[in-house]
Every structure is written in structure tokens, then in C-alpha cells.
Short mmCIF file of N, CA and C in Angstrom, two decimals:
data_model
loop_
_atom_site.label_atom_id
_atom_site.label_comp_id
_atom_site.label_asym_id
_atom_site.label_seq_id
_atom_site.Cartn_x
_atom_site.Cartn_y
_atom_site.Cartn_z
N UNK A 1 18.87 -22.68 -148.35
CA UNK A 1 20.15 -22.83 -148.97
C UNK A 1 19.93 -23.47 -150.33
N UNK A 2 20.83 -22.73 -151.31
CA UNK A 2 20.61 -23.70 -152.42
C UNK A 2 21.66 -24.62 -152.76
N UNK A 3 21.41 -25.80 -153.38
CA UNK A 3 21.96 -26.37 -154.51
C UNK A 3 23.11 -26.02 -155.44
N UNK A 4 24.24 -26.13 -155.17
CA UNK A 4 25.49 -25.76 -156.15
C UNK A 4 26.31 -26.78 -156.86
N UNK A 5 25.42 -27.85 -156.37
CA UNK A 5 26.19 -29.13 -157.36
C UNK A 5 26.19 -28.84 -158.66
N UNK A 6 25.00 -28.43 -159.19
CA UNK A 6 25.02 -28.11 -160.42
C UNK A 6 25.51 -27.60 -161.35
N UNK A 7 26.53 -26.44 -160.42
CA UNK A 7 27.05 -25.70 -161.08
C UNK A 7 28.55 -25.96 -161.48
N UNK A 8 28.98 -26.00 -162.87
CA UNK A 8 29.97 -25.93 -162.71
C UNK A 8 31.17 -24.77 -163.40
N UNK A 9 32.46 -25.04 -163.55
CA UNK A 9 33.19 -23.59 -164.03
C UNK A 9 33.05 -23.39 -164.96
N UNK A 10 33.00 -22.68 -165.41
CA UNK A 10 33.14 -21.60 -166.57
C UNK A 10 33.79 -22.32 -168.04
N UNK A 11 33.24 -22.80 -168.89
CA UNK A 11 34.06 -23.76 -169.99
C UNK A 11 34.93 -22.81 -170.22
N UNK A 12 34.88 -21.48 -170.80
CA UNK A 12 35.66 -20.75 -171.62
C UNK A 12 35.29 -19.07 -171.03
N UNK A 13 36.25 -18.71 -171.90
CA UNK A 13 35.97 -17.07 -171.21
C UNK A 13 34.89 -16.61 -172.16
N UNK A 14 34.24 -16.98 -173.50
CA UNK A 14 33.26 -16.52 -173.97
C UNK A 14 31.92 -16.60 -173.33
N UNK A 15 32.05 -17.45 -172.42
CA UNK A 15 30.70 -17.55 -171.32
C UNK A 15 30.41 -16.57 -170.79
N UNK A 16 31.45 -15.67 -170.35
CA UNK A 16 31.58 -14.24 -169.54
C UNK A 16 31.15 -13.48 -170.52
N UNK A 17 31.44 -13.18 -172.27
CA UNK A 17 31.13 -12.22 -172.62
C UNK A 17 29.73 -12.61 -173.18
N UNK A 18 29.03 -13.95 -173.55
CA UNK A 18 28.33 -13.98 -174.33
C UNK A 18 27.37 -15.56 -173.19
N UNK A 19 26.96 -15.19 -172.15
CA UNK A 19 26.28 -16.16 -171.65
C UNK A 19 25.02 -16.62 -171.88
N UNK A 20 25.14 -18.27 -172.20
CA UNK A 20 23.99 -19.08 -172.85
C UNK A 20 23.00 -19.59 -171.75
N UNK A 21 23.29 -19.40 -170.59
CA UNK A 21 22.56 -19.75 -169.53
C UNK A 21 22.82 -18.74 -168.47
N UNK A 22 21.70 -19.08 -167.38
CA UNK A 22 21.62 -17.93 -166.08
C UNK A 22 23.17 -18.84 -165.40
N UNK A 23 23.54 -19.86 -165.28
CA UNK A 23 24.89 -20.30 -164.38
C UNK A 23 26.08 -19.85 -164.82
N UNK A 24 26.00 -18.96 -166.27
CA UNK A 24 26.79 -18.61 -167.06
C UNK A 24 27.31 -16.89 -166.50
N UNK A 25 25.82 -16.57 -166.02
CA UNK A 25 26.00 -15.40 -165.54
C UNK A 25 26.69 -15.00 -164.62
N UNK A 26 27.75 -14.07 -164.44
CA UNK A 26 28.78 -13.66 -163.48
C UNK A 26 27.69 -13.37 -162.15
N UNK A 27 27.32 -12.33 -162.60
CA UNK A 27 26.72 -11.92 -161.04
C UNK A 27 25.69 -12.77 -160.42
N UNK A 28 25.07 -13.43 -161.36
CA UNK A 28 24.55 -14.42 -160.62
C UNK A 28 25.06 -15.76 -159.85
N UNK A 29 26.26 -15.98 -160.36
CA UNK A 29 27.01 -17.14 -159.86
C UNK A 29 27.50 -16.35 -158.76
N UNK A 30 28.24 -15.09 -158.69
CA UNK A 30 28.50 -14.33 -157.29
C UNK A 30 27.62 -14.22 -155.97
N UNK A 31 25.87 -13.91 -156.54
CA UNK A 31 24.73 -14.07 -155.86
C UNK A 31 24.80 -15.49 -154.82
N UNK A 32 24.61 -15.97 -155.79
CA UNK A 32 25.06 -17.68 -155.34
C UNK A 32 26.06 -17.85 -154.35
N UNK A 33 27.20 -17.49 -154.59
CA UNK A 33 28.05 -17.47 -153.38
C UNK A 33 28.11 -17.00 -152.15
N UNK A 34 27.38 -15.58 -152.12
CA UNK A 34 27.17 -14.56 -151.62
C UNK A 34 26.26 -15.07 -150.43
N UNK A 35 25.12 -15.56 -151.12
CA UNK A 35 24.34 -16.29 -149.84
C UNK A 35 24.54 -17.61 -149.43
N UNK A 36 25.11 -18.05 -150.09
CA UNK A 36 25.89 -19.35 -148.84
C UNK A 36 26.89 -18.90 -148.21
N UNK A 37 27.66 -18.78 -148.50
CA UNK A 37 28.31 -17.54 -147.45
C UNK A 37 27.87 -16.62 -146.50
N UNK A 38 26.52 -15.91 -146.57
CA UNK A 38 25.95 -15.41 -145.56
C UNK A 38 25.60 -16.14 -144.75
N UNK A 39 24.81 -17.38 -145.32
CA UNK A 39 24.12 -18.19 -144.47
C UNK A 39 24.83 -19.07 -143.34
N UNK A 40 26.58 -19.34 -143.73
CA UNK A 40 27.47 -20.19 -143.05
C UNK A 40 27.30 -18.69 -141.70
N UNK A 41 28.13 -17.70 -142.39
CA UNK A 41 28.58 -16.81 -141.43
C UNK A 41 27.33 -16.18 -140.61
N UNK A 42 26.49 -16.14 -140.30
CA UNK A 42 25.02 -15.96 -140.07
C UNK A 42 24.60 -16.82 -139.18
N UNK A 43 25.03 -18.18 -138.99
CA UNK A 43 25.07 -19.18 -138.32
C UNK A 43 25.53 -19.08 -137.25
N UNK A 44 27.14 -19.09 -137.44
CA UNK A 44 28.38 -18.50 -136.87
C UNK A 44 28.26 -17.60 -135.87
N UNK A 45 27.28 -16.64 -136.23
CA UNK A 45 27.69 -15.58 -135.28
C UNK A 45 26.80 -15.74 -134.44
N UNK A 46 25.25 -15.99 -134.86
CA UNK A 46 24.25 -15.71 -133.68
C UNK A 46 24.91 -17.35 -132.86
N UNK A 47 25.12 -18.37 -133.58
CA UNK A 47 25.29 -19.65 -132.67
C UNK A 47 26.29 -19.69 -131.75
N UNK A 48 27.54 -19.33 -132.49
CA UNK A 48 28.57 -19.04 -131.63
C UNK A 48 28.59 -18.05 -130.53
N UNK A 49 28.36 -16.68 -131.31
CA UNK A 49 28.20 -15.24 -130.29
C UNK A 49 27.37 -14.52 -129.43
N UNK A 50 25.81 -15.58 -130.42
CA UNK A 50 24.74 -14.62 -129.57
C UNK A 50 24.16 -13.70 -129.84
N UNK A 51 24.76 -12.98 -131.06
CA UNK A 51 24.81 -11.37 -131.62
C UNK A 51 23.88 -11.77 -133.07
N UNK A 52 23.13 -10.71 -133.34
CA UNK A 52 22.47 -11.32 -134.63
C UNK A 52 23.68 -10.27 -135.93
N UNK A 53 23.65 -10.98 -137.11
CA UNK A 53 24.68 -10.39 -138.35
C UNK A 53 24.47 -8.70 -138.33
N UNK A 54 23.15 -7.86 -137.55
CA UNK A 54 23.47 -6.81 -138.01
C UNK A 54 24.25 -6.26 -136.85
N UNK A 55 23.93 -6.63 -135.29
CA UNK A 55 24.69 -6.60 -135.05
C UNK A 55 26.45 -6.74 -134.65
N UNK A 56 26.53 -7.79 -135.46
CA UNK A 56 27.59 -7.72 -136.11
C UNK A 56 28.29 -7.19 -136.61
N UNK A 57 27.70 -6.75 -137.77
CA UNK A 57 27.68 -5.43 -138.63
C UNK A 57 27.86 -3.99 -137.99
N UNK A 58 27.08 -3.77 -136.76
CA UNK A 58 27.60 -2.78 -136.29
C UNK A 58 28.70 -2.75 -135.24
N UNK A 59 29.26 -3.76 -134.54
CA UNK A 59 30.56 -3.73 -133.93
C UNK A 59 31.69 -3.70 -134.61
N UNK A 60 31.62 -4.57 -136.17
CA UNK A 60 33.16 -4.53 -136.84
C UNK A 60 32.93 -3.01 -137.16
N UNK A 61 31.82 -2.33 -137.65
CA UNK A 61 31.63 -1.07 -138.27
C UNK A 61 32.82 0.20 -136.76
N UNK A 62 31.73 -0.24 -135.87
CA UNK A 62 32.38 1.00 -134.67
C UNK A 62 34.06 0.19 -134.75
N UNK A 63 34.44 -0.78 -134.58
CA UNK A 63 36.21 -1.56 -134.38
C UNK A 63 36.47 -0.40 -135.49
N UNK A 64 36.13 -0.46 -136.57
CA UNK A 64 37.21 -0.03 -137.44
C UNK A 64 37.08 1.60 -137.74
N UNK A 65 35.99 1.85 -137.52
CA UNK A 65 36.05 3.29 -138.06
C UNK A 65 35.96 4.29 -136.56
N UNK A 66 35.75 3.55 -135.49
CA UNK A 66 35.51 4.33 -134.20
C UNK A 66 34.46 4.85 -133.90
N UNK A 67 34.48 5.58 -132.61
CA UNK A 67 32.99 5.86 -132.48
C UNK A 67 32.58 7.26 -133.38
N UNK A 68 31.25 7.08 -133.22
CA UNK A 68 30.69 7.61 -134.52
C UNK A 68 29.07 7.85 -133.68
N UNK A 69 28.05 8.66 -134.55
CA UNK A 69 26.39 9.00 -133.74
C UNK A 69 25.91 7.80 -134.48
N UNK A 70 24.75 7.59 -133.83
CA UNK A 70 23.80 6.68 -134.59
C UNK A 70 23.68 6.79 -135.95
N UNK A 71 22.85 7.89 -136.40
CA UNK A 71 22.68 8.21 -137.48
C UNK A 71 24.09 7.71 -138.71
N UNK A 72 25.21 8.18 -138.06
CA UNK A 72 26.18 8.04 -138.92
C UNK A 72 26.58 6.67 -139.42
N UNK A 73 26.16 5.63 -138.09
CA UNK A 73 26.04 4.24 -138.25
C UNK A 73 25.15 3.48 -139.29
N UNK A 74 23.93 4.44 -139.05
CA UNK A 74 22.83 3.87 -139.65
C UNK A 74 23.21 3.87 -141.29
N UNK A 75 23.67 5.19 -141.47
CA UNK A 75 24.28 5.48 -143.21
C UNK A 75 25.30 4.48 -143.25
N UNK A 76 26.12 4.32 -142.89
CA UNK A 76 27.02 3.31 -142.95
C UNK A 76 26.70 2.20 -143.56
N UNK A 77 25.84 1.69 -142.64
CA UNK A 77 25.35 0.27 -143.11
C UNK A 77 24.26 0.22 -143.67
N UNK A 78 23.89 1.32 -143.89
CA UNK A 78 22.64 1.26 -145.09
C UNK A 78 21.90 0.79 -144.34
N UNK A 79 21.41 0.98 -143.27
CA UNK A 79 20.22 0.71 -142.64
C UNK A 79 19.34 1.88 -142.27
N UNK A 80 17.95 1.70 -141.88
CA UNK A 80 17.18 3.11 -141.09
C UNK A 80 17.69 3.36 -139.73
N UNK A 81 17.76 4.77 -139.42
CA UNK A 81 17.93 4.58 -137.92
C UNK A 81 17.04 3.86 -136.68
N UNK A 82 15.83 3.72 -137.34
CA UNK A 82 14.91 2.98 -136.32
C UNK A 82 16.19 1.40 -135.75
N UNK A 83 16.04 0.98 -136.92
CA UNK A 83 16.84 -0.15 -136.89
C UNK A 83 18.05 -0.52 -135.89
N UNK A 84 18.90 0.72 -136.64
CA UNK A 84 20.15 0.47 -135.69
C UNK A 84 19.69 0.65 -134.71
N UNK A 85 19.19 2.04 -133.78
CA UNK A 85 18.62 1.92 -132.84
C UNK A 85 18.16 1.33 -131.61
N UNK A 86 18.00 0.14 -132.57
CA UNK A 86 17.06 -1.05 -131.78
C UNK A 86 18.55 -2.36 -131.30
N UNK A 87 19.37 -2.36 -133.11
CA UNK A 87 20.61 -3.15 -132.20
C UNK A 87 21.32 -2.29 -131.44
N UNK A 88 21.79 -1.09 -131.42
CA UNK A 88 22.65 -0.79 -130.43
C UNK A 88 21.80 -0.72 -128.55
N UNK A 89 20.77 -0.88 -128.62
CA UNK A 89 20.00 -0.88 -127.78
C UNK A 89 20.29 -2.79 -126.65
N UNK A 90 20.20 -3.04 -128.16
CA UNK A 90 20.19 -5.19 -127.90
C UNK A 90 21.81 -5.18 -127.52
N UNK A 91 22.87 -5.14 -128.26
CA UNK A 91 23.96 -4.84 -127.95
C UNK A 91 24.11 -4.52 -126.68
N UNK A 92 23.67 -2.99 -126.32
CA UNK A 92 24.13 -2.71 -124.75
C UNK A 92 23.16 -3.45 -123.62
N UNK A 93 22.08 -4.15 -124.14
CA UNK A 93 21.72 -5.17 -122.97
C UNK A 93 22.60 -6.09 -122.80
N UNK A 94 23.31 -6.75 -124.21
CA UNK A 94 23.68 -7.72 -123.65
C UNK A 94 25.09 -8.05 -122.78
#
């Protein structure tokens, strides 16, 4: 996990068009968020649920779009089919 004390908002909107530093940078400050945020919710699920995030990933995927083949899953989530494979496999053990 990193460090976000450091960071702070945005002085002005010329930071956005003309950034003097990497904390300045949009997508990198998003990056930043992005994985502390994974890392809370990532926590969450295997601690709480048991389920690891991809499988995760593939139950909200089947909730919302319905059932569907592997393969179609696998594109979905941008994974290989080996992969999914293997969670929908872990999934129906558990």
C-alpha cells in the first residue's frame, strides 16, 4: 500500500493542463486511488467471503449479464480461459 499523505489537491486547474510534477498527473493520481481501493476491496472479499476478487469478478459478471459459456466470460473480464476455468471450477467447489 502506498503513502497518500503526501498528496495533496490540485492548486489550480493549470496543473491538469500543464503538470509540474508526477502528483500533478491525473491518471496517475487515479492509479493511486485505484489501488487502494483494490486493496481495501480485495481484503473484503476474500476475508469476509472467502472468494478471491476474480472470482468475484466472475459472479457480479454472470448477476448482471446472465448466464453466458466460459469463453464468453473469459472475454469479458479480460482474462485467458485457462484462468477462468480454474475459478469457475473453485467457485463450484465451494
Amino acid at each position: 500500500m502506498h503513502d497518500t499523505q503526501g498528496m495533496q489537491a490540485f492548486p489550480d486547474a493549470s496543473a491538469l493542463r500543464a503538470p509540474r510534477s508526477l502528483d500533478e498527473l491525473l491518471l496517475y493520481r487515479l492509479s493511486r486511488a485505484v489501488r487502494t481501493a483494490s486493496g481495501m476491496a480485495t481484503r473484503l472479499v476474500e476475508g469476509g467471503f472467502g472468494i478471491t476478487r476474480r472470482e468475484w469478478g466472475m459472479i457480479g459478471t454472470l448477476a448482471q449479464h446472465g448466464e453466458m459459456s466460459s469463453s464468453a466470460l473469459a472475454a469479458h473480464l479480460q482474462l485467458d480461459r485457462v484462468r477462468t476455468s480454474r475459478g469457475l471450477r473453485s467457485l463450484v467447489e465451494k
